[in-house]
Structures are given as C-alpha cells and as structure tokens.
JSON list of C-alpha atoms in Angstrom, two decimals:
[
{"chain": "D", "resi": 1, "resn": "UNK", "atom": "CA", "xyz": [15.50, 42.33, -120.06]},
{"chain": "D", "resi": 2, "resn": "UNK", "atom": "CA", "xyz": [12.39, 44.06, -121.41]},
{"chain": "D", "resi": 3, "resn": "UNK", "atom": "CA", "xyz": [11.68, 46.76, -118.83]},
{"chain": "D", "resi": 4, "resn": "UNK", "atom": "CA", "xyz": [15.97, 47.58, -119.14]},
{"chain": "D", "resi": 5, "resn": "UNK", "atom": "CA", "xyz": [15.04, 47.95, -123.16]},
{"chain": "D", "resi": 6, "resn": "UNK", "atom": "CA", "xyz": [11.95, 49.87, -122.19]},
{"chain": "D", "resi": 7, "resn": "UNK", "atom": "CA", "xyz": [14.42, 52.11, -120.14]},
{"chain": "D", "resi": 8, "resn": "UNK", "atom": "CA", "xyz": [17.04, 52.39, -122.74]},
{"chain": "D", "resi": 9, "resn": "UNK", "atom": "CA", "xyz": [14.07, 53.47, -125.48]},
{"chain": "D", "resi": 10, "resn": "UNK", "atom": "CA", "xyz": [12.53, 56.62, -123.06]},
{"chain": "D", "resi": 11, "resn": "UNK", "atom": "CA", "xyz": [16.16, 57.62, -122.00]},
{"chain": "D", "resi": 12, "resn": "UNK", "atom": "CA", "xyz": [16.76, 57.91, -125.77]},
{"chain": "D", "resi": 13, "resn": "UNK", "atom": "CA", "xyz": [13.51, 59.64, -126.55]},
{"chain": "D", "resi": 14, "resn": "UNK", "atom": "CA", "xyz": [14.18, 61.81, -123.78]},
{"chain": "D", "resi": 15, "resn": "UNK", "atom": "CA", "xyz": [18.00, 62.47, -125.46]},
{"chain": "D", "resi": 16, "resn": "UNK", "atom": "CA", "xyz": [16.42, 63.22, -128.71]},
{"chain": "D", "resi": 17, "resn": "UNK", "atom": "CA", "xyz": [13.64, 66.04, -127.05]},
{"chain": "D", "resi": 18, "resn": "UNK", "atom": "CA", "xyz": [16.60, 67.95, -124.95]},
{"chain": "D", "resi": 19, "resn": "UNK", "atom": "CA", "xyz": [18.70, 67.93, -128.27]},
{"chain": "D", "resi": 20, "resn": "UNK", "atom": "CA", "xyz": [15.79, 69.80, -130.17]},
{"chain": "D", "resi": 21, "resn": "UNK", "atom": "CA", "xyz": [16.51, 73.48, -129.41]},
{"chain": "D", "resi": 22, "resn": "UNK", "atom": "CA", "xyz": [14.39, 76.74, -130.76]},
{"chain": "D", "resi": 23, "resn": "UNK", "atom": "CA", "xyz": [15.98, 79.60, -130.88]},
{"chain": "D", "resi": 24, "resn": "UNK", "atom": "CA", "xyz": [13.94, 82.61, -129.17]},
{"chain": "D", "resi": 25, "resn": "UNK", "atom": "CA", "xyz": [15.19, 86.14, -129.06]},
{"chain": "D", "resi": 26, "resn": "UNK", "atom": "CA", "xyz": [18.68, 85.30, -129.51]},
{"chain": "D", "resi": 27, "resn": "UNK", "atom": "CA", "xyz": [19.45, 82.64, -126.79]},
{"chain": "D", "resi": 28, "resn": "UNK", "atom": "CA", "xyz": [19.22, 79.15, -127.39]},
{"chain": "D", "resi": 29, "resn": "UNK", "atom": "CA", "xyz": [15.97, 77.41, -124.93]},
{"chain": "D", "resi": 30, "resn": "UNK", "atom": "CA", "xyz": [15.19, 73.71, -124.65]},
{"chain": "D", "resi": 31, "resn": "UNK", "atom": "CA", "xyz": [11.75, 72.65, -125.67]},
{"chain": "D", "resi": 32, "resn": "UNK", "atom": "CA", "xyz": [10.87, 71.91, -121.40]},
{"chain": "D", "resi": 33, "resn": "UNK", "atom": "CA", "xyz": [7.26, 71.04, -122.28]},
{"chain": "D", "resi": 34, "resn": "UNK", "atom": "CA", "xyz": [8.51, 67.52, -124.21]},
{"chain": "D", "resi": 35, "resn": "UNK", "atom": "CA", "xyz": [10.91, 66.82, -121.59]},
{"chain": "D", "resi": 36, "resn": "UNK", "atom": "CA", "xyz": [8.27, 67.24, -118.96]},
{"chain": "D", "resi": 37, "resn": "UNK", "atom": "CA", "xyz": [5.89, 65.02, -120.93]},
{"chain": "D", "resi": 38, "resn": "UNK", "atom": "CA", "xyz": [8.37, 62.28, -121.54]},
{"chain": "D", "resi": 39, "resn": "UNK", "atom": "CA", "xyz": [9.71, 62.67, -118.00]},
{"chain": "D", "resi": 40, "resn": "UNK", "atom": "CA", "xyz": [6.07, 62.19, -116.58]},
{"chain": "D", "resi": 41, "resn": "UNK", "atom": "CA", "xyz": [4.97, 59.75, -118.85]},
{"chain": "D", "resi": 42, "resn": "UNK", "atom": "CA", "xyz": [7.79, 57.63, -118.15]},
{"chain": "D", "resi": 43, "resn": "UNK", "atom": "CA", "xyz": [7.41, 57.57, -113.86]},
{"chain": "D", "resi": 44, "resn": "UNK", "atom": "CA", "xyz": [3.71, 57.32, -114.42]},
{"chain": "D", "resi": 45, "resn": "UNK", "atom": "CA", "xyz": [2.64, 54.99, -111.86]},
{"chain": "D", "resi": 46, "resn": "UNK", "atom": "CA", "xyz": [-0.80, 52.47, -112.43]},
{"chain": "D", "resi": 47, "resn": "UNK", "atom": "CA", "xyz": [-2.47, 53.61, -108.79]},
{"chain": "D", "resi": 48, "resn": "UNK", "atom": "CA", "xyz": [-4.76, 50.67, -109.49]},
{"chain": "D", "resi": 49, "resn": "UNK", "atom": "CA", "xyz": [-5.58, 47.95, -107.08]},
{"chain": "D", "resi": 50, "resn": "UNK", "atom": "CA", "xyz": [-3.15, 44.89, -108.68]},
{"chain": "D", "resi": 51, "resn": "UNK", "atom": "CA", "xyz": [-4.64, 41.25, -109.44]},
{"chain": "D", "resi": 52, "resn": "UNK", "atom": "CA", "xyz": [-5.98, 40.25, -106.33]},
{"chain": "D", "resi": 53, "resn": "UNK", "atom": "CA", "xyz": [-5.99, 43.23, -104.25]},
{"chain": "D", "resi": 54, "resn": "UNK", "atom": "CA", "xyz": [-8.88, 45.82, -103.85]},
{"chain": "D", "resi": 55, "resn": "UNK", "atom": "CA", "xyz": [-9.32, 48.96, -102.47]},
{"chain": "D", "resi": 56, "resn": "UNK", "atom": "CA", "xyz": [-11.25, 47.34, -99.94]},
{"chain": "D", "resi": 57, "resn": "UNK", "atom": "CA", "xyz": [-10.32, 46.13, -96.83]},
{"chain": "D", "resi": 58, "resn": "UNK", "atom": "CA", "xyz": [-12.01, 44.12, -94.48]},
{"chain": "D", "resi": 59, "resn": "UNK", "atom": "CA", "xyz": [-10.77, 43.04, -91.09]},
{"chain": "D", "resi": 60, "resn": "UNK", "atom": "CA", "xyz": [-10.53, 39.82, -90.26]},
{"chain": "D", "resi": 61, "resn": "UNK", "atom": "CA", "xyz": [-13.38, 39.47, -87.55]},
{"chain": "D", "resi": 62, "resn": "UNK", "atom": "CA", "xyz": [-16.00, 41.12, -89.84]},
{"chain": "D", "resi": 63, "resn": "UNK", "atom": "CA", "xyz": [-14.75, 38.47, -92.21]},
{"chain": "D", "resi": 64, "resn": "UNK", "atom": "CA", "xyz": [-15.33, 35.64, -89.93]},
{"chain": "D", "resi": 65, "resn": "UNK", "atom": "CA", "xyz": [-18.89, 37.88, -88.62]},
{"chain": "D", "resi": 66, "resn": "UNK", "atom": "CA", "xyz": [-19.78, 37.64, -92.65]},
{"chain": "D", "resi": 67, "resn": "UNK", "atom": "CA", "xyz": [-18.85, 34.28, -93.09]},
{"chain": "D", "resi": 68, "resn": "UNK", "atom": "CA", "xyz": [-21.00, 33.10, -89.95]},
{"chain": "D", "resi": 69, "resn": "UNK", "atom": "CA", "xyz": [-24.33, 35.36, -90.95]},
{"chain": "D", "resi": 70, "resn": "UNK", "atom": "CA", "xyz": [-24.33, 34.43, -94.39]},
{"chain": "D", "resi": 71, "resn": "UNK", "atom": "CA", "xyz": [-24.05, 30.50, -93.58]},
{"chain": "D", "resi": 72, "resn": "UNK", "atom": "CA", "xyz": [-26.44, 30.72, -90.67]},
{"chain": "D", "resi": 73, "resn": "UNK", "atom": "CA", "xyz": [-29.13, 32.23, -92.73]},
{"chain": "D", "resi": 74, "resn": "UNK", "atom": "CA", "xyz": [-28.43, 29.83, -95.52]},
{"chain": "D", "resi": 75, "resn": "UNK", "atom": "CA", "xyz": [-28.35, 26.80, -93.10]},
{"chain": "D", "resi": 76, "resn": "UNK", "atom": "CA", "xyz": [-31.50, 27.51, -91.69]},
{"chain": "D", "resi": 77, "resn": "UNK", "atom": "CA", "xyz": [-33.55, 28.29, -94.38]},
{"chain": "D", "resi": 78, "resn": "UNK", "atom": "CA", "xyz": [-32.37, 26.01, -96.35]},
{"chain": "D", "resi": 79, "resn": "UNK", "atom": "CA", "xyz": [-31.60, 27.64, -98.79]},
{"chain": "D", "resi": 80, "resn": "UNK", "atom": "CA", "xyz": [-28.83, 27.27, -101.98]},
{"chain": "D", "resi": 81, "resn": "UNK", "atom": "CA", "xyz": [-29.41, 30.49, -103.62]},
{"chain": "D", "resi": 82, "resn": "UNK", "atom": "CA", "xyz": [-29.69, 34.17, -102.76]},
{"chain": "D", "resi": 83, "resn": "UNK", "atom": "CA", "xyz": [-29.96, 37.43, -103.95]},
{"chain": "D", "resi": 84, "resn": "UNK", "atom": "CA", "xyz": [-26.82, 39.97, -103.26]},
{"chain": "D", "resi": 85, "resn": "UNK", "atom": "CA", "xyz": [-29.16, 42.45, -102.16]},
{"chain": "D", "resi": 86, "resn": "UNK", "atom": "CA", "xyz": [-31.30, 40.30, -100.00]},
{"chain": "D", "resi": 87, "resn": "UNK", "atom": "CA", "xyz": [-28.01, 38.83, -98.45]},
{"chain": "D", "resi": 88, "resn": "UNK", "atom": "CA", "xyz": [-27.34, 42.13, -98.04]},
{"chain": "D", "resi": 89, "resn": "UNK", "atom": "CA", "xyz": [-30.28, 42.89, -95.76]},
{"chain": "D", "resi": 90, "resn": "UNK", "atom": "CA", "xyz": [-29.35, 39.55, -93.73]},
{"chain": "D", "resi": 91, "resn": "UNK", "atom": "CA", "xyz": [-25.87, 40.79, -92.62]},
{"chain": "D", "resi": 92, "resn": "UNK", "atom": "CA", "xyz": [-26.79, 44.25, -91.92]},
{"chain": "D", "resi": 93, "resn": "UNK", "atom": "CA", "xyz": [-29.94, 43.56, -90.28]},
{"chain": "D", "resi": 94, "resn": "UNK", "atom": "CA", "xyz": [-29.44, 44.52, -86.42]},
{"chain": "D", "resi": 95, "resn": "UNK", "atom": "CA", "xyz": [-25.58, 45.52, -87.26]},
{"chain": "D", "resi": 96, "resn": "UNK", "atom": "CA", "xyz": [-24.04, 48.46, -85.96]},
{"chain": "D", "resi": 97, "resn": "UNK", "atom": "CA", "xyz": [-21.91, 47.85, -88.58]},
{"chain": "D", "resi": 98, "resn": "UNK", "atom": "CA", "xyz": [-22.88, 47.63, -91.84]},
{"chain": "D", "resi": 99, "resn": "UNK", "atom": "CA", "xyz": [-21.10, 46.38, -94.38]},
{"chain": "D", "resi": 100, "resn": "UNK", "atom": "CA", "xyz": [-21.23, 47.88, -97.64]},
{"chain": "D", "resi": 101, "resn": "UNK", "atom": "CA", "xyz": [-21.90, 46.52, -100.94]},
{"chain": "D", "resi": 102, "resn": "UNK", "atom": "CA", "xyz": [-17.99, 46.53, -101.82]},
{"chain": "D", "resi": 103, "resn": "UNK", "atom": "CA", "xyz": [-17.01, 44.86, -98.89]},
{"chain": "D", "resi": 104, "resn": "UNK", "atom": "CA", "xyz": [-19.85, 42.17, -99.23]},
{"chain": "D", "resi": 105, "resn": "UNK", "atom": "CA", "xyz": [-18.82, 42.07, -102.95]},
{"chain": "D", "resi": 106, "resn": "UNK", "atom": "CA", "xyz": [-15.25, 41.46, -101.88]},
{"chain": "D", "resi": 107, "resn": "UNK", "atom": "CA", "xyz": [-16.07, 39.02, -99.50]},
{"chain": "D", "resi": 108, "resn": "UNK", "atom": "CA", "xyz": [-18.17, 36.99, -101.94]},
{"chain": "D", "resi": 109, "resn": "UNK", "atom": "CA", "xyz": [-15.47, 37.04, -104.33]},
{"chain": "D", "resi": 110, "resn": "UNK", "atom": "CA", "xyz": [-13.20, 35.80, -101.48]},
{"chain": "D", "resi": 111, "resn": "UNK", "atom": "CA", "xyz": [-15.58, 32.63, -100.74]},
{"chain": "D", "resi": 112, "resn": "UNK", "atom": "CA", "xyz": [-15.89, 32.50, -104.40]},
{"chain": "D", "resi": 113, "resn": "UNK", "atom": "CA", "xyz": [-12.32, 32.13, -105.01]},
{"chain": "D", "resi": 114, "resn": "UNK", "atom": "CA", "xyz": [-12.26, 29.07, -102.23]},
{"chain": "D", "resi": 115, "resn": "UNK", "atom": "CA", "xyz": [-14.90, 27.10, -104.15]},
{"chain": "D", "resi": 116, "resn": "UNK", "atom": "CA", "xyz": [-17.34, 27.84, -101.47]},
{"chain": "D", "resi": 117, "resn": "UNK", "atom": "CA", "xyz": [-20.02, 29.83, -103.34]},
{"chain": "D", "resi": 118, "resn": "UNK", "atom": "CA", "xyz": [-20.75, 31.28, -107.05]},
{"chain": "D", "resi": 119, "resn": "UNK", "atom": "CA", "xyz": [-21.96, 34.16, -108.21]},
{"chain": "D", "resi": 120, "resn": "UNK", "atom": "CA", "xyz": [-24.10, 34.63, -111.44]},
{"chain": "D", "resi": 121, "resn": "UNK", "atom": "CA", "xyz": [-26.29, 37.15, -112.59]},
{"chain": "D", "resi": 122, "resn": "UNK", "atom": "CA", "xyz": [-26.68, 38.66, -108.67]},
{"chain": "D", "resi": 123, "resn": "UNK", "atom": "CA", "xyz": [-27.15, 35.46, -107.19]},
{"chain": "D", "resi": 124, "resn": "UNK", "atom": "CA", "xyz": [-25.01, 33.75, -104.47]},
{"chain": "D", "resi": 125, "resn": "UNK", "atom": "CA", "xyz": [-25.49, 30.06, -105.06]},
{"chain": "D", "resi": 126, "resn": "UNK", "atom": "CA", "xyz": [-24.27, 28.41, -101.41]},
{"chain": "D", "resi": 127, "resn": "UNK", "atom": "CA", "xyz": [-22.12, 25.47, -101.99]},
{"chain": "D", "resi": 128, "resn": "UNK", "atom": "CA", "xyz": [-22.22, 23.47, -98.69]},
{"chain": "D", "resi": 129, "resn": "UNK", "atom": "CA", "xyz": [-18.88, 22.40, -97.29]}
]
C-alpha cells in the first residue's frame, strides 16, 4: 500500500513539473530539466549490497579451506583469542591464494553469525564447538 502511495505522490509531482510551461521566443517549452530530475530520482536504484549480502564472494571450498586453517591453528595452540591480522598471516601463509582482508572479514562475520566466534575490538575470540 505504501510504495503504490509513494507511486501515486512522484506521478503527481511529475504531473505538476510537465504542467509548468515558460514561454521562450514565442513557442511554448516544458521545463525538461525537472522532469528529468523527478524521472531519475524516482528509478534511482540503492546499488548497495542488501542486509546480509556483500560484495564479496567467497567460494565454498575456500570457505571450508578458511574454516579448517583458522581452527587448526587455534586447536593447536591452544589458543581462544586472536588478532585479525595475525589470523591473517595464518591463512595466507604458504597460500597461493590469499585471501584478502574482506573476504576473511566476511568469513568471520559468517562464523560469527553461527555462534562460533566473536569479534571485538580486532580480536577473534574462538568459541569451541
């Protein structure tokens, strides 16, 4: 019901820009640069990543390669907590390829997101599972 009102509201807008006229030379011309404005404003499109989504993407075996490096190292070092750039080092170290610090971000929100880790103040702290 909203976005049909929201419709309804730029259609009229749009109505009320055609219907202003100058008058130039004799000949009647329609004020194009508020049309074009109201025409782009209204198909203006948020290119954004939604909720959720990134602009990252990460394939699902250097997902599972992540997932195994990170909880090897942890595992046998013992360890609960980490740096982000020191886990960084671990899963690039002898990697052909690396992965970047959005797609490690991405994939530590990911293991966030399954209760599996936190992150706070560039820390990873390992939850064991």
């Amino acid at each position: 019901m909203e976005e049909r009102e929201q419709e309804r509201l730029v259609e009229s807008e749009r109505n009320r820009r055609v219907e202003q006229q100058t008058v130039r030379n004799g000949r009647v011309e329609r004020d194009t640069t508020d049309m074009e404005r109201t025409t782009t404003d209204a198909m203006d499109v948020d290119e954004s990543p939604a909720a959720g989504e990134s602009a990252v993407n990460v394939s699902a075996e250097r997902v599972e390669a992540f997932n195994t490096l990170f909880g090897q190292h942890m595992r046998a070092n013992r360890l609960d907590l980490i740096n982000i750039a020191d886990l960084e080092e671990v899963v690039n170290t002898g990697s052909d390829a690396r992965y970047s610090r959005a797609e490690i971000m991405l994939l530590l929100e990911k293991l966030q997101d399954d209760n599996r880790l936190m992150i706070a103040d560039d820390m990873v702290v390992h939850m064991i599972s």
